[in-house]
Short mmCIF file of C-alpha atoms in Angstrom, two decimals:
data_model
loop_
_atom_site.label_atom_id
_atom_site.label_comp_id
_atom_site.label_asym_id
_atom_site.label_seq_id
_atom_site.Cartn_x
_atom_site.Cartn_y
_atom_site.Cartn_z
CA UNK A 1 0.00 0.00 0.00
CA UNK A 2 1.38 3.40 -0.96
CA UNK A 3 2.44 5.69 1.91
CA UNK A 4 0.40 8.62 0.56
CA UNK A 5 -2.64 6.37 0.19
CA UNK A 6 -2.28 5.22 3.80
CA UNK A 7 -2.06 8.82 5.04
CA UNK A 8 -5.01 10.01 2.94
CA UNK A 9 -7.13 7.06 4.08
CA UNK A 10 -6.28 7.68 7.73
CA UNK A 11 -7.11 11.37 7.36
CA UNK A 12 -10.40 10.56 5.66
CA UNK A 13 -11.62 8.16 8.33
CA UNK A 14 -9.80 9.99 11.13
CA UNK A 15 -11.94 13.09 10.68
CA UNK A 16 -15.11 11.02 10.92
CA UNK A 17 -13.69 9.12 13.88
CA UNK A 18 -13.12 12.35 15.82
CA UNK A 19 -16.78 13.27 15.35
CA UNK A 20 -17.82 9.76 16.34
CA UNK A 21 -15.43 9.91 19.29
CA UNK A 22 -17.16 13.01 20.65
CA UNK A 23 -20.53 11.28 20.27
CA UNK A 24 -19.31 8.17 22.10
CA UNK A 25 -17.67 10.33 24.77
CA UNK A 26 -20.94 12.18 25.28
CA UNK A 27 -22.71 8.84 25.65
CA UNK A 28 -20.12 7.72 28.22
CA UNK A 29 -20.47 10.97 30.16
CA UNK A 30 -24.25 10.58 30.30
CA UNK A 31 -23.93 6.93 31.35
CA UNK A 32 -21.36 7.87 34.01
CA UNK A 33 -23.41 10.63 35.59
CA UNK A 34 -26.97 9.29 35.25
CA UNK A 35 -26.42 5.54 35.44
CA UNK A 36 -23.22 4.91 37.39
CA UNK A 37 -23.49 7.88 39.80
CA UNK A 38 -27.28 8.36 40.12
CA UNK A 39 -28.70 4.86 39.81
CA UNK A 40 -25.86 2.69 41.14
CA UNK A 41 -24.48 5.39 43.46
CA UNK A 42 -20.94 4.84 42.28
CA UNK A 43 -18.25 6.87 44.00
CA UNK A 44 -15.22 6.40 41.77
CA UNK A 45 -14.10 9.68 40.20
CA UNK A 46 -12.68 9.96 36.69
CA UNK A 47 -10.14 12.70 36.16
CA UNK A 48 -9.87 14.77 32.98
CA UNK A 49 -6.90 12.76 31.72
CA UNK A 50 -8.99 9.59 31.86
CA UNK A 51 -11.77 11.20 29.85
CA UNK A 52 -9.19 12.27 27.29
CA UNK A 53 -7.82 8.74 27.12
CA UNK A 54 -11.37 7.37 26.75
CA UNK A 55 -11.95 9.80 23.87
CA UNK A 56 -8.72 8.72 22.15
CA UNK A 57 -9.62 5.06 22.61
CA UNK A 58 -13.06 5.67 21.05
CA UNK A 59 -11.45 7.46 18.09
CA UNK A 60 -8.94 4.64 17.64
CA UNK A 61 -11.64 1.99 17.65
CA UNK A 62 -13.76 3.87 15.11
CA UNK A 63 -10.79 4.36 12.75
CA UNK A 64 -9.85 0.67 12.96
CA UNK A 65 -13.45 -0.44 12.54
CA UNK A 66 -13.85 1.82 9.50
CA UNK A 67 -10.60 0.64 7.88
CA UNK A 68 -11.36 -3.04 8.41
CA UNK A 69 -15.08 -3.10 7.59
CA UNK A 70 -16.78 0.10 6.43
CA UNK A 71 -14.16 0.91 3.77
CA UNK A 72 -14.80 -2.40 2.00
CA UNK A 73 -17.66 -3.74 -0.05
CA UNK A 74 -19.57 -6.83 1.09
CA UNK A 75 -17.79 -9.11 -1.38
CA UNK A 76 -16.31 -11.66 1.01
CA UNK A 77 -19.43 -13.27 2.53
CA UNK A 78 -18.47 -16.38 4.48
CA UNK A 79 -14.77 -16.09 3.59
CA UNK A 80 -12.45 -17.83 6.03
CA UNK A 81 -8.69 -18.23 6.03
CA UNK A 82 -7.59 -20.45 8.89
CA UNK A 83 -4.10 -21.13 7.51
CA UNK A 84 -1.93 -19.73 10.27
CA UNK A 85 0.96 -18.47 8.12
CA UNK A 86 -0.76 -17.86 4.78
CA UNK A 87 0.00 -14.11 4.77
CA UNK A 88 3.73 -14.84 5.09
CA UNK A 89 3.60 -17.47 2.34
CA UNK A 90 1.70 -15.08 0.08
CA UNK A 91 4.16 -12.24 0.76
CA UNK A 92 7.02 -14.64 -0.03
CA UNK A 93 5.48 -15.99 -3.25
CA UNK A 94 4.60 -12.49 -4.47
CA UNK A 95 7.76 -10.96 -2.95
CA UNK A 96 5.53 -7.97 -2.51
CA UNK A 97 6.24 -4.82 -0.51
CA UNK A 98 2.48 -4.27 -0.42
CA UNK A 99 1.86 -7.64 1.26
CA UNK A 100 4.62 -6.94 3.79
CA UNK A 101 3.18 -3.49 4.48
CA UNK A 102 -0.23 -5.04 5.16
CA UNK A 103 1.30 -7.41 7.73
CA UNK A 104 3.17 -4.59 9.47
CA UNK A 105 0.19 -2.25 9.24
CA UNK A 106 -2.06 -4.85 10.89
CA UNK A 107 0.40 -4.90 13.79
CA UNK A 108 0.89 -1.14 14.06
CA UNK A 109 -2.86 -0.55 13.83
CA UNK A 110 -3.37 -2.15 17.27
CA UNK A 111 -0.41 -0.54 19.05
CA UNK A 112 -2.61 2.36 20.35
CA UNK A 113 -4.91 -0.15 22.10
CA UNK A 114 -1.99 -1.59 24.08
CA UNK A 115 -0.78 1.91 24.93
CA UNK A 116 -4.10 3.47 25.96
CA UNK A 117 -5.62 0.62 27.97
CA UNK A 118 -3.08 0.57 30.84
CA UNK A 119 -3.18 4.38 31.04
CA UNK A 120 -6.97 4.46 31.18
CA UNK A 121 -7.66 1.43 33.37
CA UNK A 122 -5.42 0.41 36.28
CA UNK A 123 -6.35 -3.26 36.01
CA UNK A 124 -5.08 -3.24 32.41
CA UNK A 125 -1.62 -2.76 33.85
CA UNK A 126 -1.68 -6.52 34.30
CA UNK A 127 -0.57 -8.40 31.19
CA UNK A 128 -3.45 -10.89 31.33
CA UNK A 129 -6.09 -8.13 31.28
CA UNK A 130 -4.67 -6.23 28.31
CA UNK A 131 -4.01 -9.49 26.44
CA UNK A 132 -7.61 -10.62 27.05
CA UNK A 133 -9.16 -7.32 25.97
CA UNK A 134 -6.89 -7.11 22.92
CA UNK A 135 -7.80 -10.61 21.79
CA UNK A 136 -11.51 -9.91 22.35
CA UNK A 137 -11.43 -6.69 20.31
CA UNK A 138 -9.61 -8.20 17.32
CA UNK A 139 -11.82 -11.30 17.45
CA UNK A 140 -14.89 -9.03 17.43
CA UNK A 141 -13.65 -7.21 14.32
CA UNK A 142 -12.83 -10.46 12.50
CA UNK A 143 -16.29 -11.86 13.33
CA UNK A 144 -17.94 -8.68 12.04
CA UNK A 145 -15.99 -9.08 8.80
CA UNK A 146 -17.12 -12.69 8.53
CA UNK A 147 -20.80 -11.97 9.23
CA UNK A 148 -21.10 -8.85 7.07
CA UNK A 149 -18.85 -10.10 4.26
CA UNK A 150 -16.79 -6.91 4.50
CA UNK A 151 -13.51 -8.73 4.81
CA UNK A 152 -12.05 -12.17 5.39
CA UNK A 153 -11.82 -13.84 8.79
CA UNK A 154 -8.08 -14.57 8.99
CA UNK A 155 -6.16 -16.18 11.82
CA UNK A 156 -3.07 -14.28 10.69
CA UNK A 157 -4.89 -10.98 11.30
CA UNK A 158 -5.76 -12.13 14.82
CA UNK A 159 -2.12 -12.82 15.53
CA UNK A 160 -0.83 -9.58 13.97
CA UNK A 161 -3.39 -7.40 15.78
CA UNK A 162 -2.68 -9.18 19.06
CA UNK A 163 1.10 -8.76 18.70
CA UNK A 164 0.68 -5.07 17.88
CA UNK A 165 -1.37 -4.49 21.01
CA UNK A 166 1.15 -6.38 23.14
CA UNK A 167 3.96 -4.27 21.71
CA UNK A 168 2.09 -1.12 22.73
CA UNK A 169 1.47 -2.57 26.18
CA UNK A 170 5.15 -3.42 26.73
CA UNK A 171 6.19 0.04 25.52
CA UNK A 172 3.95 2.00 27.88
CA UNK A 173 4.28 -0.21 30.97
CA UNK A 174 8.05 -0.57 30.73
CA UNK A 175 8.57 3.14 30.04
CA UNK A 176 6.45 3.97 33.09
CA UNK A 177 8.45 1.46 35.13
CA UNK A 178 11.73 3.09 34.09
CA UNK A 179 10.25 6.52 34.84
CA UNK A 180 9.26 5.52 38.37
CA UNK A 181 12.69 4.09 39.13
CA UNK A 182 14.48 6.98 37.39
CA UNK A 183 16.72 4.62 35.39
CA UNK A 184 16.70 2.49 32.27
CA UNK A 185 16.04 -1.14 33.16
CA UNK A 186 17.65 -3.91 31.10
CA UNK A 187 14.58 -6.15 31.27
CA UNK A 188 12.35 -3.30 30.15
CA UNK A 189 14.48 -2.65 27.08
CA UNK A 190 14.42 -6.37 26.23
CA UNK A 191 10.61 -6.52 26.51
CA UNK A 192 10.13 -3.42 24.33
CA UNK A 193 12.52 -4.62 21.62
CA UNK A 194 11.52 -8.31 21.62
CA UNK A 195 8.67 -8.08 19.09
CA UNK A 196 10.35 -5.59 16.68
CA UNK A 197 13.57 -7.63 16.76
CA UNK A 198 11.69 -10.88 16.05
CA UNK A 199 9.91 -9.25 13.09
CA UNK A 200 13.21 -7.78 11.87
CA UNK A 201 14.95 -11.16 12.06
CA UNK A 202 12.18 -12.83 10.04
CA UNK A 203 12.23 -10.10 7.36
CA UNK A 204 16.03 -10.00 7.27
CA UNK A 205 16.24 -13.78 6.98
CA UNK A 206 13.73 -13.81 4.13
CA UNK A 207 15.70 -11.11 2.26
CA UNK A 208 18.96 -13.03 2.74
CA UNK A 209 17.45 -16.26 1.39
CA UNK A 210 15.78 -14.46 -1.51
CA UNK A 211 18.90 -12.60 -2.60
CA UNK A 212 20.97 -15.80 -2.57
CA UNK A 213 18.61 -18.00 -4.57
CA UNK A 214 19.33 -18.20 -8.32
CA UNK A 215 15.85 -17.23 -9.53
CA UNK A 216 12.87 -15.33 -8.18
CA UNK A 217 9.70 -16.56 -6.51
CA UNK A 218 6.65 -17.67 -8.46
CA UNK A 219 3.56 -15.47 -7.84
CA UNK A 220 1.31 -18.23 -9.23
CA UNK A 221 1.96 -20.44 -6.19
CA UNK A 222 -0.88 -20.45 -3.64
CA UNK A 223 -0.73 -19.26 -0.04
CA UNK A 224 -2.80 -22.31 0.85
CA UNK A 225 -3.43 -25.51 -1.06
CA UNK A 226 -6.77 -26.37 -2.62
CA UNK A 227 -8.83 -29.04 -0.87
CA UNK A 228 -9.05 -31.82 -3.48
CA UNK A 229 -10.42 -34.52 -1.16
CA UNK A 230 -13.99 -34.23 -2.50
CA UNK A 231 -13.11 -33.36 -6.10
CA UNK A 232 -13.20 -35.98 -8.84
CA UNK A 233 -10.33 -35.37 -11.29
CA UNK A 234 -10.24 -36.91 -14.76
CA UNK A 235 -7.75 -36.34 -17.57
CA UNK A 236 -8.34 -36.90 -21.27
CA UNK A 237 -4.72 -37.29 -22.39
CA UNK A 238 -1.63 -39.30 -21.63
CA UNK A 239 1.23 -37.64 -19.75
CA UNK A 240 4.94 -38.14 -20.25
CA UNK A 241 6.74 -39.26 -17.09
CA UNK A 242 10.24 -38.31 -18.27
CA UNK A 243 11.92 -35.10 -17.11
CA UNK A 244 13.33 -32.65 -19.66
CA UNK A 245 15.22 -29.36 -19.93
CA UNK A 246 14.10 -25.83 -20.84
CA UNK A 247 15.72 -22.45 -21.40
CA UNK A 248 15.59 -19.64 -18.85
CA UNK A 249 15.59 -15.97 -19.87
CA UNK A 250 15.96 -12.69 -18.00
CA UNK A 251 14.04 -9.49 -18.68
CA UNK A 252 16.69 -6.82 -19.31
CA UNK A 253 14.67 -4.06 -17.64
CA UNK A 254 13.22 -6.03 -14.70
CA UNK A 255 13.62 -4.26 -11.34
CA UNK A 256 15.82 -1.67 -13.04
CA UNK A 257 15.19 1.71 -11.40
CA UNK A 258 17.76 3.35 -13.68
CA UNK A 259 15.65 2.35 -16.68
CA UNK A 260 12.57 3.94 -15.14
CA UNK A 261 14.45 7.21 -14.69
CA UNK A 262 15.72 6.93 -18.25
CA UNK A 263 12.15 6.57 -19.55
CA UNK A 264 11.11 9.65 -17.57
CA UNK A 265 14.08 11.67 -18.88
CA UNK A 266 13.58 10.64 -22.51
CA UNK A 267 9.84 11.36 -22.44
CA UNK A 268 10.50 14.73 -20.78
CA UNK A 269 12.98 15.74 -23.49
CA UNK A 270 10.92 14.42 -26.39
CA UNK A 271 7.51 15.79 -25.45
CA UNK A 272 8.35 18.76 -23.17
CA UNK A 273 6.84 17.13 -20.11
CA UNK A 274 7.74 18.06 -16.54
CA UNK A 275 7.45 15.03 -14.26
CA UNK A 276 7.56 16.93 -11.00
CA UNK A 277 4.74 15.33 -9.03
CA UNK A 278 5.13 12.70 -6.29
CA UNK A 279 5.68 9.03 -7.15
CA UNK A 280 2.92 6.74 -5.93
CA UNK A 281 3.54 3.04 -5.39
CA UNK A 282 0.88 0.40 -6.00
CA UNK A 283 2.54 -2.95 -5.45
CA UNK A 284 4.92 -3.41 -8.43
CA UNK A 285 3.63 -0.31 -10.21
CA UNK A 286 5.07 3.18 -9.80
CA UNK A 287 2.88 6.12 -10.80
CA UNK A 288 4.58 9.41 -11.68
CA UNK A 289 2.56 12.60 -12.26
CA UNK A 290 3.54 15.50 -14.48
CA UNK A 291 2.38 18.33 -16.76
CA UNK A 292 2.92 19.33 -20.37
CA UNK A 293 3.89 22.85 -21.43
CA UNK A 294 0.23 23.83 -21.87
CA UNK A 295 -0.61 22.62 -18.32
CA UNK A 296 -2.18 19.29 -19.26
CA UNK A 297 -1.97 16.72 -16.46
CA UNK A 298 -0.17 13.53 -17.49
CA UNK A 299 0.68 10.26 -15.80
CA UNK A 300 3.30 7.56 -16.28
CA UNK A 301 2.59 4.07 -14.95
CA UNK A 302 5.79 2.03 -14.75
CA UNK A 303 5.86 -1.69 -13.88
CA UNK A 304 9.11 -2.45 -12.09
CA UNK A 305 8.95 -6.23 -12.59
CA UNK A 306 8.95 -6.06 -16.40
CA UNK A 307 10.00 -2.53 -17.41
CA UNK A 308 6.67 -2.04 -19.18
CA UNK A 309 5.13 1.42 -18.98
CA UNK A 310 2.15 3.47 -20.12
CA UNK A 311 1.97 7.22 -20.58
CA UNK A 312 -1.46 8.86 -20.51
CA UNK A 313 -2.54 12.47 -21.03
CA UNK A 314 -6.23 11.68 -20.37
CA UNK A 315 -7.20 13.28 -23.68
CA UNK A 316 -9.43 11.47 -26.17
CA UNK A 317 -7.60 9.98 -29.09
CA UNK A 318 -8.82 10.55 -32.65
CA UNK A 319 -8.52 8.86 -36.03
CA UNK A 320 -5.50 9.45 -38.23
CA UNK A 321 -5.62 10.34 -41.91
CA UNK A 322 -3.70 8.31 -44.49
CA UNK A 323 -1.38 11.26 -45.14
CA UNK A 324 -0.49 11.70 -41.46
CA UNK A 325 0.46 8.11 -40.71
CA UNK A 326 3.86 7.92 -42.54
CA UNK A 327 5.17 11.08 -40.86
CA UNK A 328 4.04 10.05 -37.36
CA UNK A 329 5.41 6.55 -37.86
CA UNK A 330 8.81 7.86 -38.95
CA UNK A 331 8.98 10.35 -36.06
CA UNK A 332 8.29 7.86 -33.30
CA UNK A 333 10.05 4.94 -34.94
CA UNK A 334 13.22 7.02 -35.15
CA UNK A 335 12.90 8.06 -31.52
CA UNK A 336 12.35 4.47 -30.34
CA UNK A 337 15.29 3.24 -32.42
CA UNK A 338 17.52 6.03 -31.14
CA UNK A 339 16.82 4.92 -27.55
CA UNK A 340 17.29 1.23 -28.45
CA UNK A 341 13.68 0.50 -27.50
CA UNK A 342 12.54 -0.94 -30.84
CA UNK A 343 13.63 -4.45 -31.93
CA UNK A 344 14.85 -4.89 -35.50
CA UNK A 345 12.36 -7.67 -36.31
CA UNK A 346 9.20 -5.69 -35.54
CA UNK A 347 5.97 -5.73 -37.51
CA UNK A 348 4.17 -2.40 -38.02
CA UNK A 349 0.42 -1.96 -38.40
CA UNK A 350 -2.43 0.52 -37.98
CA UNK A 351 -5.27 -0.44 -35.64
CA UNK A 352 -8.73 1.05 -36.09
CA UNK A 353 -7.17 3.93 -38.04
CA UNK A 354 -6.18 5.59 -34.76
CA UNK A 355 -3.31 3.53 -33.30
CA UNK A 356 0.29 3.07 -34.40
CA UNK A 357 1.34 -0.45 -33.43
CA UNK A 358 4.77 -2.11 -33.43
CA UNK A 359 4.73 -5.78 -32.53
CA UNK A 360 7.11 -8.69 -32.02
CA UNK A 361 4.99 -11.86 -31.84
CA UNK A 362 5.48 -14.50 -29.16
CA UNK A 363 8.36 -16.84 -29.88
CA UNK A 364 7.76 -20.51 -30.60
CA UNK A 365 9.67 -23.38 -28.96
CA UNK A 366 11.03 -21.11 -26.23
CA UNK A 367 12.19 -24.09 -24.19
CA UNK A 368 14.77 -24.87 -26.91
CA UNK A 369 15.77 -21.29 -27.72
CA UNK A 370 19.25 -20.15 -26.67
CA UNK A 371 19.33 -16.64 -28.14
CA UNK A 372 18.11 -13.29 -26.84
CA UNK A 373 14.76 -12.11 -28.15
CA UNK A 374 12.10 -9.43 -27.74
CA UNK A 375 8.35 -9.87 -27.77
CA UNK A 376 5.37 -7.65 -27.07
CA UNK A 377 3.78 -4.50 -28.44
CA UNK A 378 4.22 -0.75 -28.57
CA UNK A 379 1.09 1.32 -29.22
CA UNK A 380 0.62 5.08 -29.57
CA UNK A 381 -2.63 7.01 -29.87
CA UNK A 382 -2.94 10.74 -30.56
CA UNK A 383 -5.29 13.57 -29.61
CA UNK A 384 -6.74 16.04 -32.11
CA UNK A 385 -3.57 18.17 -31.91
CA UNK A 386 -1.49 15.06 -32.75
CA UNK A 387 0.09 15.05 -29.32
CA UNK A 388 0.40 11.72 -27.49
CA UNK A 389 -2.85 10.70 -25.81
CA UNK A 390 -1.73 7.18 -24.84
CA UNK A 391 1.70 5.60 -25.22
CA UNK A 392 1.80 1.95 -24.18
CA UNK A 393 5.17 0.23 -24.10
CA UNK A 394 4.79 -3.51 -23.52
CA UNK A 395 7.92 -4.73 -25.31
CA UNK A 396 9.82 -7.33 -23.27
CA UNK A 397 13.56 -7.75 -23.90
CA UNK A 398 14.72 -11.21 -22.84
CA UNK A 399 18.29 -12.44 -22.49
CA UNK A 400 19.12 -16.12 -22.57
CA UNK A 401 20.52 -17.15 -19.17
CA UNK A 402 20.74 -20.94 -18.90
CA UNK A 403 19.15 -24.28 -19.65
CA UNK A 404 17.70 -25.98 -16.59
CA UNK A 405 16.04 -29.30 -15.75
CA UNK A 406 12.24 -29.29 -15.52
CA UNK A 407 9.77 -31.72 -14.02
CA UNK A 408 7.75 -34.07 -16.21
CA UNK A 409 4.11 -33.41 -17.20
CA UNK A 410 3.13 -36.34 -14.98
CA UNK A 411 4.84 -34.71 -11.98
CA UNK A 412 3.11 -31.41 -12.77
CA UNK A 413 -0.24 -33.24 -12.86
CA UNK A 414 0.52 -34.68 -9.43
CA UNK A 415 0.81 -31.09 -8.14
CA UNK A 416 -2.78 -30.57 -9.29
CA UNK A 417 -3.93 -33.69 -7.45
CA UNK A 418 -2.16 -32.35 -4.35
CA UNK A 419 -3.98 -29.00 -4.70
CA UNK A 420 -0.74 -27.04 -5.04
CA UNK A 421 -2.07 -24.39 -7.41
CA UNK A 422 -3.83 -21.03 -7.24
CA UNK A 423 -7.59 -20.84 -7.67
CA UNK A 424 -9.75 -17.85 -6.84
CA UNK A 425 -13.09 -19.69 -6.38
CA UNK A 426 -12.69 -22.78 -4.12
CA UNK A 427 -13.90 -26.17 -5.26
CA UNK A 428 -17.22 -27.39 -3.91
CA UNK A 429 -17.93 -30.88 -2.60
CA UNK A 430 -18.73 -33.17 -5.52
CA UNK A 431 -17.11 -31.02 -8.21
CA UNK A 432 -15.75 -32.85 -11.24
CA UNK A 433 -12.58 -31.45 -12.76
CA UNK A 434 -11.83 -32.57 -16.30
CA UNK A 435 -8.37 -31.74 -17.71
CA UNK A 436 -8.33 -31.63 -21.50
CA UNK A 437 -4.91 -30.25 -22.47
CA UNK A 438 -1.60 -28.86 -21.32
CA UNK A 439 1.35 -26.99 -22.79
CA UNK A 440 4.69 -25.64 -21.68
CA UNK A 441 4.49 -21.85 -21.48
CA UNK A 442 6.45 -19.08 -19.75
CA UNK A 443 5.84 -16.43 -17.09
CA UNK A 444 8.05 -13.91 -15.26
CA UNK A 445 9.10 -14.62 -11.70
CA UNK A 446 9.64 -11.90 -9.10
CA UNK A 447 13.24 -11.27 -10.22
CA UNK A 448 12.26 -10.87 -13.86
CA UNK A 449 13.37 -14.33 -15.01
CA UNK A 450 11.21 -15.85 -17.74
CA UNK A 451 10.51 -19.32 -16.35
CA UNK A 452 8.76 -22.34 -17.89
CA UNK A 453 5.41 -23.44 -16.44
CA UNK A 454 2.96 -26.16 -17.32
CA UNK A 455 -0.36 -24.63 -18.35
CA UNK A 456 -3.26 -27.06 -17.86
CA UNK A 457 -6.74 -26.36 -19.26
CA UNK A 458 -10.11 -28.00 -18.85
CA UNK A 459 -13.46 -27.43 -17.18
CA UNK A 460 -15.33 -27.91 -13.90
CA UNK A 461 -18.54 -29.99 -14.16
CA UNK A 462 -19.57 -28.62 -17.59
CA UNK A 463 -17.71 -27.13 -20.55
CA UNK A 464 -19.50 -23.84 -19.86
CA UNK A 465 -17.33 -23.51 -16.74
CA UNK A 466 -13.71 -23.40 -18.05
CA UNK A 467 -10.76 -24.00 -15.74
CA UNK A 468 -7.03 -23.54 -16.04
CA UNK A 469 -3.98 -23.48 -13.81
CA UNK A 470 -0.21 -23.10 -14.10
CA UNK A 471 2.39 -25.25 -12.37
CA UNK A 472 6.04 -24.14 -12.08
CA UNK A 473 8.20 -26.45 -14.19
CA UNK A 474 11.70 -25.93 -12.76
CA UNK A 475 12.94 -28.76 -10.56
CA UNK A 476 13.58 -27.76 -6.95
#
């Protein structure tokens, strides 16, 4: 999740939470004076600082409740995820900063609860009380998500929220303990740093393993396996049981921040664009804002994993006349060639009389290829002033790296029987999965390597319900 998006979301719901906090505080004041004091004749006094803490706690709860339920649509009815480490597996498979941010954010989100409770309520100074309240609050939120469908009930979220609250509790209680004794206590420091250090060790260990493995992770792998126990699987073809070899390629521009800056610089020079706005991050996409000389807002979306990018001026594109096309083609073809962004074996065409298109078709027999190649498309559309309306660069430059051993089709099929594949809609009891075909295809891993995968196709129950999955082909 982008930092600016997090801040804007917090500000949006924070303003409403402050209003709601005053309403809840007013309700508590009325209950305190007319119920606790008048009816039950309570004598305990609450000082101003406690009312302030109660207000902050109300605001915190409303912000968290809004972020976890109200800000989502009811699209997850009955969704459960009881795999205890699925969020870590998913973050590893995707090697995604966004997934890691969500884990950390789920922890940090509950830190205020652990801080405020012991300050507000003396009994919460005991670990068992704060731990119990923290667990109850996060369980309540997860159950609301489950019942309303505005989120997924996840055991990982329970753990992350609970750990965040405990971290807040250790911080406030140990700081108060050091304050009372007028010195820094060794045990207090250890308790405060225990959770952050454990998280840091896990993240650091994952980075070390990732950087030292030859290829990247495969985003197509599931965080949790499919339950195939009640699914009948049939296959309408014979599968080879012998292992084989296949070529591995590397995208030249994958995870190359220098290339992104080069694209920005070249576009700025060529089209008089000032990319001066902030850079937003949405998972593997970086969004850069800018303006043309006439003040038109423009945007560049750059995909770090592949080096693909799209420039958009948000203006409507128009048809091109036959006399305009040769000049526009020569202008942009020369520019692309000058920057070494256009392969020599391209095919040029005009789409719908409004789009210049350069294309390098997909290569055949990639598993046997040992030479570098490019494939993909470049498309440009123009506004009525013949300025760029949309510039889509989806040309992938692949370098041959090595030839590696791959598993057999029969072994890949066994992965399906074991449920080790990604599927958005879970199987239902009694489903019949029929596999009709397979082929060896390629996808990019998280480091930009073009890896072979087995692509199986078929249907579930009827041919009107198509099914497909991809199984990584490289041997472990």
